[in-house]
Structure formats: C-alpha cells, structure tokens
C-alpha cells in the first residue's frame, strides 16, 4: 500500500532522474555494441524484431518497476531518443526525429502501465507495447519522409532480392510499403505481433530482476527519496 501511494507522486527527484538516465544510457550502449553484430549474424529483421526491441523492453520494464511513477517510460525513451540522435539507432540515419519517436512511444507505454496486475500488465506490454513501438516508429519515419519503412518492408518480401530469408509477409499484404494506408498499419501490426512473444519473455525477466532487487537495502534506501 505504501508503494502504491508513493507511485501517485509524479514529480521526479534528482536521484530518480539520474537512475533513469543511467539505465537508458546503458540501454543505448548495449544496443550500439550488440546490434551491428546481431544484424550481421541473424539479419536486420531477426535482430530488430526478435532480439533488440525485446531487450529494450527488459531494461525499460525493470526501470519502470524500480521508479514506479507515471512518466518513467516517457522520460526513459525520450533520453534514449536524445542520445541516439548521432547514431544509427532508432532509425537508420542521425536526426532529432528520434526524440519524437522516444517521447511518443513512452507516453503510450506509460498509459499501459496504468494496469496494476503484473501478469496482465506484462501481457499487455508485450502485445500492445510491441504494436505501439513499431506503429509509432514507422509513422514518424513516414512523417519525416525517411525511406526506412519501405526498406524494412522489403526485407520481409520474398520477391525482393534483399529478403531476410526467414520471415515472409508478402503473402499477407502488398510489399513494399510506400506511405500510409491499410497495408502500412497491417505491416505495423504484424511486426508488433512478431515482437510480442519475446517482449513478454523479456518483460518477465525484467520483473524477475526487480523482485530480486526489491528486498535489498540499496533499493529500500532508494524508495525513501520517492
């Protein structure tokens, strides 16, 4: 009961901001180091849909439980977008559009975290969160007239020479995706559903790590500032 009462306070203390920032930066560094290797070994599609996005959710879910406040996801992903600006993460080229990607995904994920029952929350984060992640990311890429959705969808098109060789969406919709339309949203939905199972798994791992941290003296001292 005490923890739920504290979670209603939405103002972040400086140690909380520092903690969220540090985990977000750790997430960025991990992605920057691991992502290129995975893309070479497993293809861009498998690395992104099944490994990298779920890994991001693991750290995000852990952080959201430790700093149990509305706005944690928004702050976390906005920081991630900010530090990603000069990198190939969150979009293939550098640019400030990544701040908007992070902010928009974070705002909606914070709404999903209104769900209190943990099992239901993990399932909703896995399914709804994954769909939100890809739909918003693709939408902002399109709004900024970036070619990434077309390029990404071609990797899931068996008739294209750049086909990833494993996942094929070409039987389900017209590929490649060019602009907004019904195929655009079906494509976003399919990408989200592919990511959802590993995201559920990684969110569960994040919660498991949190439950191991929760009884520690360091965590209890951290709670006092909230």
PDB file of C-alpha atoms in Angstrom:
ATOM      1  CA  UNK A   1       0.000   0.000   0.000  1.00  0.00           C
ATOM      2  CA  UNK A   2       2.808   2.375   0.833  1.00  0.00           C
ATOM      3  CA  UNK A   3       4.493   1.804  -2.519  1.00  0.00           C
ATOM      4  CA  UNK A   4       1.239   2.393  -4.427  1.00  0.00           C
ATOM      5  CA  UNK A   5       0.713   5.664  -2.589  1.00  0.00           C
ATOM      6  CA  UNK A   6       4.167   6.848  -3.450  1.00  0.00           C
ATOM      7  CA  UNK A   7       3.727   5.903  -7.118  1.00  0.00           C
ATOM      8  CA  UNK A   8       0.977   8.523  -7.391  1.00  0.00           C
ATOM      9  CA  UNK A   9       3.548  11.282  -6.962  1.00  0.00           C
ATOM     10  CA  UNK A  10       4.564  12.139 -10.494  1.00  0.00           C
ATOM     11  CA  UNK A  11       7.333  14.595  -9.729  1.00  0.00           C
ATOM     12  CA  UNK A  12      10.751  13.016 -10.212  1.00  0.00           C
ATOM     13  CA  UNK A  13      13.502  13.503  -7.661  1.00  0.00           C
ATOM     14  CA  UNK A  14      17.037  14.100  -8.937  1.00  0.00           C
ATOM     15  CA  UNK A  15      18.296  10.593  -7.958  1.00  0.00           C
ATOM     16  CA  UNK A  16      15.387   9.081  -9.902  1.00  0.00           C
ATOM     17  CA  UNK A  17      16.195  11.148 -12.989  1.00  0.00           C
ATOM     18  CA  UNK A  18      19.852  10.123 -12.691  1.00  0.00           C
ATOM     19  CA  UNK A  19      18.902   6.459 -12.329  1.00  0.00           C
ATOM     20  CA  UNK A  20      16.524   6.512 -15.313  1.00  0.00           C
ATOM     21  CA  UNK A  21      19.164   8.320 -17.367  1.00  0.00           C
ATOM     22  CA  UNK A  22      21.882   5.820 -16.452  1.00  0.00           C
ATOM     23  CA  UNK A  23      19.774   2.799 -17.426  1.00  0.00           C
ATOM     24  CA  UNK A  24      18.685   4.499 -20.646  1.00  0.00           C
ATOM     25  CA  UNK A  25      22.328   5.247 -21.485  1.00  0.00           C
ATOM     26  CA  UNK A  26      23.234   1.642 -20.639  1.00  0.00           C
ATOM     27  CA  UNK A  27      20.451   0.507 -22.982  1.00  0.00           C
ATOM     28  CA  UNK A  28      21.861   2.741 -25.727  1.00  0.00           C
ATOM     29  CA  UNK A  29      25.440   1.492 -25.298  1.00  0.00           C
ATOM     30  CA  UNK A  30      24.295  -2.137 -25.236  1.00  0.00           C
ATOM     31  CA  UNK A  31      22.258  -1.646 -28.421  1.00  0.00           C
ATOM     32  CA  UNK A  32      25.143   0.159 -30.089  1.00  0.00           C
ATOM     33  CA  UNK A  33      27.554  -2.683 -29.316  1.00  0.00           C
ATOM     34  CA  UNK A  34      25.295  -5.693 -29.851  1.00  0.00           C
ATOM     35  CA  UNK A  35      23.008  -4.612 -32.682  1.00  0.00           C
ATOM     36  CA  UNK A  36      25.587  -4.489 -35.531  1.00  0.00           C
ATOM     37  CA  UNK A  37      26.882  -7.978 -34.677  1.00  0.00           C
ATOM     38  CA  UNK A  38      23.378  -9.459 -34.491  1.00  0.00           C
ATOM     39  CA  UNK A  39      22.386  -7.862 -37.789  1.00  0.00           C
ATOM     40  CA  UNK A  40      25.366  -9.464 -39.492  1.00  0.00           C
ATOM     41  CA  UNK A  41      24.730 -12.881 -37.980  1.00  0.00           C
ATOM     42  CA  UNK A  42      20.930 -13.033 -37.865  1.00  0.00           C
ATOM     43  CA  UNK A  43      19.808 -10.392 -40.428  1.00  0.00           C
ATOM     44  CA  UNK A  44      18.383  -6.971 -39.615  1.00  0.00           C
ATOM     45  CA  UNK A  45      14.817  -8.277 -39.312  1.00  0.00           C
ATOM     46  CA  UNK A  46      15.515 -11.046 -36.796  1.00  0.00           C
ATOM     47  CA  UNK A  47      17.872  -8.856 -34.771  1.00  0.00           C
ATOM     48  CA  UNK A  48      15.386  -5.983 -34.585  1.00  0.00           C
ATOM     49  CA  UNK A  49      12.052  -7.743 -34.204  1.00  0.00           C
ATOM     50  CA  UNK A  50      13.033 -10.665 -32.004  1.00  0.00           C
ATOM     51  CA  UNK A  51      16.095  -9.565 -30.029  1.00  0.00           C
ATOM     52  CA  UNK A  52      16.845  -5.837 -29.835  1.00  0.00           C
ATOM     53  CA  UNK A  53      13.343  -4.461 -29.197  1.00  0.00           C
ATOM     54  CA  UNK A  54      12.625  -7.141 -26.541  1.00  0.00           C
ATOM     55  CA  UNK A  55      15.979  -6.375 -24.908  1.00  0.00           C
ATOM     56  CA  UNK A  56      14.965  -2.706 -24.745  1.00  0.00           C
ATOM     57  CA  UNK A  57      11.725  -3.723 -23.031  1.00  0.00           C
ATOM     58  CA  UNK A  58      13.635  -5.786 -20.456  1.00  0.00           C
ATOM     59  CA  UNK A  59      15.569  -2.740 -19.242  1.00  0.00           C
ATOM     60  CA  UNK A  60      12.550  -0.463 -19.586  1.00  0.00           C
ATOM     61  CA  UNK A  61      10.283  -2.795 -17.596  1.00  0.00           C
ATOM     62  CA  UNK A  62      12.914  -3.120 -14.876  1.00  0.00           C
ATOM     63  CA  UNK A  63      13.315   0.666 -14.690  1.00  0.00           C
ATOM     64  CA  UNK A  64       9.554   1.285 -14.630  1.00  0.00           C
ATOM     65  CA  UNK A  65       9.166  -1.051 -11.637  1.00  0.00           C
ATOM     66  CA  UNK A  66      12.059   0.493  -9.722  1.00  0.00           C
ATOM     67  CA  UNK A  67      10.854   4.049 -10.386  1.00  0.00           C
ATOM     68  CA  UNK A  68       7.142   3.332 -10.074  1.00  0.00           C
ATOM     69  CA  UNK A  69       5.817   6.644 -11.369  1.00  0.00           C
ATOM     70  CA  UNK A  70       3.789   7.845 -14.305  1.00  0.00           C
ATOM     71  CA  UNK A  71       6.148   9.331 -16.858  1.00  0.00           C
ATOM     72  CA  UNK A  72       9.063   6.960 -16.243  1.00  0.00           C
ATOM     73  CA  UNK A  73       8.705   5.351 -19.695  1.00  0.00           C
ATOM     74  CA  UNK A  74       8.372   8.759 -21.348  1.00  0.00           C
ATOM     75  CA  UNK A  75      11.499  10.112 -19.647  1.00  0.00           C
ATOM     76  CA  UNK A  76      13.458   6.904 -20.298  1.00  0.00           C
ATOM     77  CA  UNK A  77      12.677   6.731 -24.035  1.00  0.00           C
ATOM     78  CA  UNK A  78      12.978  10.480 -24.589  1.00  0.00           C
ATOM     79  CA  UNK A  79      16.505  10.312 -23.156  1.00  0.00           C
ATOM     80  CA  UNK A  80      17.180   7.254 -25.320  1.00  0.00           C
ATOM     81  CA  UNK A  81      15.994   9.166 -28.390  1.00  0.00           C
ATOM     82  CA  UNK A  82      18.086  12.194 -27.452  1.00  0.00           C
ATOM     83  CA  UNK A  83      21.353  10.299 -27.081  1.00  0.00           C
ATOM     84  CA  UNK A  84      20.542   8.265 -30.217  1.00  0.00           C
ATOM     85  CA  UNK A  85      20.488  11.376 -32.434  1.00  0.00           C
ATOM     86  CA  UNK A  86      24.034  10.992 -33.845  1.00  0.00           C
ATOM     87  CA  UNK A  87      23.824   7.182 -34.061  1.00  0.00           C
ATOM     88  CA  UNK A  88      22.159   4.668 -36.426  1.00  0.00           C
ATOM     89  CA  UNK A  89      19.821   3.501 -33.615  1.00  0.00           C
ATOM     90  CA  UNK A  90      16.094   4.332 -33.568  1.00  0.00           C
ATOM     91  CA  UNK A  91      16.290   4.996 -37.308  1.00  0.00           C
ATOM     92  CA  UNK A  92      18.937   4.445 -39.927  1.00  0.00           C
ATOM     93  CA  UNK A  93      20.339   7.980 -40.021  1.00  0.00           C
ATOM     94  CA  UNK A  94      21.160  10.653 -37.474  1.00  0.00           C
ATOM     95  CA  UNK A  95      18.497  13.216 -36.677  1.00  0.00           C
ATOM     96  CA  UNK A  96      16.399  14.876 -33.950  1.00  0.00           C
ATOM     97  CA  UNK A  97      13.294  12.967 -35.091  1.00  0.00           C
ATOM     98  CA  UNK A  98      14.428  10.225 -32.673  1.00  0.00           C
ATOM     99  CA  UNK A  99      13.419  12.372 -29.694  1.00  0.00           C
ATOM    100  CA  UNK A 100       9.856  12.416 -31.024  1.00  0.00           C
ATOM    101  CA  UNK A 101       9.923   8.645 -31.570  1.00  0.00           C
ATOM    102  CA  UNK A 102      11.021   8.038 -27.979  1.00  0.00           C
ATOM    103  CA  UNK A 103       8.628  10.568 -26.477  1.00  0.00           C
ATOM    104  CA  UNK A 104       5.547   9.254 -28.309  1.00  0.00           C
ATOM    105  CA  UNK A 105       6.267   5.593 -27.548  1.00  0.00           C
ATOM    106  CA  UNK A 106       6.976   6.459 -23.915  1.00  0.00           C
ATOM    107  CA  UNK A 107       3.738   8.383 -23.419  1.00  0.00           C
ATOM    108  CA  UNK A 108       1.595   5.493 -24.643  1.00  0.00           C
ATOM    109  CA  UNK A 109       3.580   2.869 -22.729  1.00  0.00           C
ATOM    110  CA  UNK A 110       3.037   4.901 -19.556  1.00  0.00           C
ATOM    111  CA  UNK A 111      -0.699   4.600 -20.221  1.00  0.00           C
ATOM    112  CA  UNK A 112      -0.387   0.805 -20.497  1.00  0.00           C
ATOM    113  CA  UNK A 113       1.391   0.770 -17.117  1.00  0.00           C
ATOM    114  CA  UNK A 114      -1.824   2.012 -15.515  1.00  0.00           C
ATOM    115  CA  UNK A 115      -2.677  -1.707 -15.385  1.00  0.00           C
ATOM    116  CA  UNK A 116      -1.742  -2.823 -11.863  1.00  0.00           C
ATOM    117  CA  UNK A 117      -1.978  -6.638 -12.035  1.00  0.00           C
ATOM    118  CA  UNK A 118       1.513  -7.683 -13.059  1.00  0.00           C
ATOM    119  CA  UNK A 119       0.678 -10.718 -15.226  1.00  0.00           C
ATOM    120  CA  UNK A 120      -1.916  -8.767 -17.195  1.00  0.00           C
ATOM    121  CA  UNK A 121       0.462  -5.800 -17.401  1.00  0.00           C
ATOM    122  CA  UNK A 122       3.267  -7.932 -18.856  1.00  0.00           C
ATOM    123  CA  UNK A 123       0.915  -9.449 -21.442  1.00  0.00           C
ATOM    124  CA  UNK A 124      -0.432  -6.023 -22.433  1.00  0.00           C
ATOM    125  CA  UNK A 125       3.070  -4.532 -22.580  1.00  0.00           C
ATOM    126  CA  UNK A 126       4.126  -7.462 -24.741  1.00  0.00           C
ATOM    127  CA  UNK A 127       1.283  -7.241 -27.238  1.00  0.00           C
ATOM    128  CA  UNK A 128       0.080  -3.623 -27.137  1.00  0.00           C
ATOM    129  CA  UNK A 129       3.538  -2.251 -26.337  1.00  0.00           C
ATOM    130  CA  UNK A 130       5.167  -4.036 -29.275  1.00  0.00           C
ATOM    131  CA  UNK A 131       2.487  -2.889 -31.705  1.00  0.00           C
ATOM    132  CA  UNK A 132       2.773   0.668 -30.369  1.00  0.00           C
ATOM    133  CA  UNK A 133       6.578   0.551 -30.707  1.00  0.00           C
ATOM    134  CA  UNK A 134       6.536  -0.372 -34.379  1.00  0.00           C
ATOM    135  CA  UNK A 135       3.475   1.671 -35.382  1.00  0.00           C
ATOM    136  CA  UNK A 136       4.823   4.899 -33.879  1.00  0.00           C
ATOM    137  CA  UNK A 137       8.348   4.277 -35.145  1.00  0.00           C
ATOM    138  CA  UNK A 138       7.138   3.583 -38.683  1.00  0.00           C
ATOM    139  CA  UNK A 139       4.695   6.517 -38.588  1.00  0.00           C
ATOM    140  CA  UNK A 140       7.333   9.044 -37.604  1.00  0.00           C
ATOM    141  CA  UNK A 141       9.721   7.676 -40.210  1.00  0.00           C
ATOM    142  CA  UNK A 142       6.998   8.235 -42.797  1.00  0.00           C
ATOM    143  CA  UNK A 143       6.134  11.713 -41.497  1.00  0.00           C
ATOM    144  CA  UNK A 144       9.788  12.717 -41.806  1.00  0.00           C
ATOM    145  CA  UNK A 145       9.841  11.250 -45.325  1.00  0.00           C
ATOM    146  CA  UNK A 146      12.521   8.715 -44.414  1.00  0.00           C
ATOM    147  CA  UNK A 147      12.853   5.601 -46.620  1.00  0.00           C
ATOM    148  CA  UNK A 148      13.192   3.141 -43.754  1.00  0.00           C
ATOM    149  CA  UNK A 149       9.663   1.644 -43.792  1.00  0.00           C
ATOM    150  CA  UNK A 150       9.973   0.819 -47.489  1.00  0.00           C
ATOM    151  CA  UNK A 151      13.444  -0.645 -46.959  1.00  0.00           C
ATOM    152  CA  UNK A 152      12.387  -2.549 -43.839  1.00  0.00           C
ATOM    153  CA  UNK A 153       9.279  -3.991 -45.517  1.00  0.00           C
ATOM    154  CA  UNK A 154      11.355  -5.151 -48.491  1.00  0.00           C
ATOM    155  CA  UNK A 155      13.314  -7.356 -46.117  1.00  0.00           C
ATOM    156  CA  UNK A 156      10.052  -9.201 -45.421  1.00  0.00           C
ATOM    157  CA  UNK A 157       9.173  -9.510 -49.097  1.00  0.00           C
ATOM    158  CA  UNK A 158      10.115 -12.884 -50.593  1.00  0.00           C
ATOM    159  CA  UNK A 159      10.065 -11.415 -54.104  1.00  0.00           C
ATOM    160  CA  UNK A 160      12.787  -8.903 -53.211  1.00  0.00           C
ATOM    161  CA  UNK A 161      16.497  -9.774 -53.535  1.00  0.00           C
ATOM    162  CA  UNK A 162      17.092  -8.339 -50.050  1.00  0.00           C
ATOM    163  CA  UNK A 163      14.585 -10.763 -48.465  1.00  0.00           C
ATOM    164  CA  UNK A 164      15.709 -11.825 -44.977  1.00  0.00           C
ATOM    165  CA  UNK A 165      15.111 -15.478 -45.816  1.00  0.00           C
ATOM    166  CA  UNK A 166      13.059 -16.343 -42.743  1.00  0.00           C
ATOM    167  CA  UNK A 167      10.021 -14.108 -42.170  1.00  0.00           C
ATOM    168  CA  UNK A 168       7.812 -13.518 -45.205  1.00  0.00           C
ATOM    169  CA  UNK A 169       4.914 -11.033 -45.087  1.00  0.00           C
ATOM    170  CA  UNK A 170       4.412 -10.853 -48.854  1.00  0.00           C
ATOM    171  CA  UNK A 171       1.578 -13.387 -48.774  1.00  0.00           C
ATOM    172  CA  UNK A 172      -0.350 -11.254 -46.285  1.00  0.00           C
ATOM    173  CA  UNK A 173      -0.104  -7.755 -47.812  1.00  0.00           C
ATOM    174  CA  UNK A 174       1.304  -5.795 -50.714  1.00  0.00           C
ATOM    175  CA  UNK A 175       5.002  -5.090 -50.243  1.00  0.00           C
ATOM    176  CA  UNK A 176       6.979  -2.895 -50.163  1.00  0.00           C
ATOM    177  CA  UNK A 177       5.147  -0.344 -48.019  1.00  0.00           C
ATOM    178  CA  UNK A 178       5.038   3.104 -49.605  1.00  0.00           C
ATOM    179  CA  UNK A 179       3.250   5.712 -47.482  1.00  0.00           C
ATOM    180  CA  UNK A 180       0.309   5.409 -45.107  1.00  0.00           C
ATOM    181  CA  UNK A 181      -2.609   3.115 -45.849  1.00  0.00           C
ATOM    182  CA  UNK A 182      -4.212  -0.134 -44.754  1.00  0.00           C
ATOM    183  CA  UNK A 183      -1.107  -2.144 -45.668  1.00  0.00           C
ATOM    184  CA  UNK A 184       1.032   0.222 -43.584  1.00  0.00           C
ATOM    185  CA  UNK A 185      -0.994  -0.456 -40.445  1.00  0.00           C
ATOM    186  CA  UNK A 186      -1.268  -4.193 -41.114  1.00  0.00           C
ATOM    187  CA  UNK A 187       2.510  -4.264 -41.538  1.00  0.00           C
ATOM    188  CA  UNK A 188       2.983  -2.422 -38.218  1.00  0.00           C
ATOM    189  CA  UNK A 189       0.572  -4.845 -36.544  1.00  0.00           C
ATOM    190  CA  UNK A 190       2.406  -7.886 -37.903  1.00  0.00           C
ATOM    191  CA  UNK A 191       5.796  -6.540 -36.796  1.00  0.00           C
ATOM    192  CA  UNK A 192       4.367  -5.884 -33.338  1.00  0.00           C
ATOM    193  CA  UNK A 193       2.920  -9.378 -33.069  1.00  0.00           C
ATOM    194  CA  UNK A 194       6.238 -10.955 -34.084  1.00  0.00           C
ATOM    195  CA  UNK A 195       7.986  -8.947 -31.343  1.00  0.00           C
ATOM    196  CA  UNK A 196       5.285  -9.554 -28.730  1.00  0.00           C
ATOM    197  CA  UNK A 197       6.271 -13.030 -27.504  1.00  0.00           C
ATOM    198  CA  UNK A 198       9.963 -12.195 -26.903  1.00  0.00           C
ATOM    199  CA  UNK A 199       8.871  -8.862 -25.370  1.00  0.00           C
ATOM    200  CA  UNK A 200       6.604 -10.725 -22.927  1.00  0.00           C
ATOM    201  CA  UNK A 201       9.535 -13.004 -22.069  1.00  0.00           C
ATOM    202  CA  UNK A 202      11.977 -10.110 -21.601  1.00  0.00           C
ATOM    203  CA  UNK A 203       9.473  -8.079 -19.568  1.00  0.00           C
ATOM    204  CA  UNK A 204       9.039 -11.122 -17.312  1.00  0.00           C
ATOM    205  CA  UNK A 205      12.824 -11.296 -16.886  1.00  0.00           C
ATOM    206  CA  UNK A 206      12.870  -7.576 -16.087  1.00  0.00           C
ATOM    207  CA  UNK A 207      10.224  -8.106 -13.413  1.00  0.00           C
ATOM    208  CA  UNK A 208      12.118 -11.117 -12.028  1.00  0.00           C
ATOM    209  CA  UNK A 209      15.275  -8.993 -11.694  1.00  0.00           C
ATOM    210  CA  UNK A 210      13.225  -6.280  -9.979  1.00  0.00           C
ATOM    211  CA  UNK A 211      11.849  -8.780  -7.437  1.00  0.00           C
ATOM    212  CA  UNK A 212      15.427  -9.836  -6.663  1.00  0.00           C
ATOM    213  CA  UNK A 213      16.422  -6.192  -6.165  1.00  0.00           C
ATOM    214  CA  UNK A 214      13.332  -5.192  -4.169  1.00  0.00           C
ATOM    215  CA  UNK A 215      14.351  -6.712  -0.793  1.00  0.00           C
ATOM    216  CA  UNK A 216      17.846  -5.191  -0.861  1.00  0.00           C
ATOM    217  CA  UNK A 217      18.928  -2.362   1.406  1.00  0.00           C
ATOM    218  CA  UNK A 218      20.005  -0.264  -1.572  1.00  0.00           C
ATOM    219  CA  UNK A 219      16.516  -0.443  -3.068  1.00  0.00           C
ATOM    220  CA  UNK A 220      14.874   0.381   0.263  1.00  0.00           C
ATOM    221  CA  UNK A 221      17.062   3.468   0.646  1.00  0.00           C
ATOM    222  CA  UNK A 222      16.212   4.453  -2.918  1.00  0.00           C
ATOM    223  CA  UNK A 223      12.491   4.186  -2.085  1.00  0.00           C
ATOM    224  CA  UNK A 224      12.828   6.708   0.727  1.00  0.00           C
ATOM    225  CA  UNK A 225      13.542   9.516  -1.763  1.00  0.00           C
ATOM    226  CA  UNK A 226      10.363   8.735  -3.692  1.00  0.00           C
TER     227      UNK A 226
END
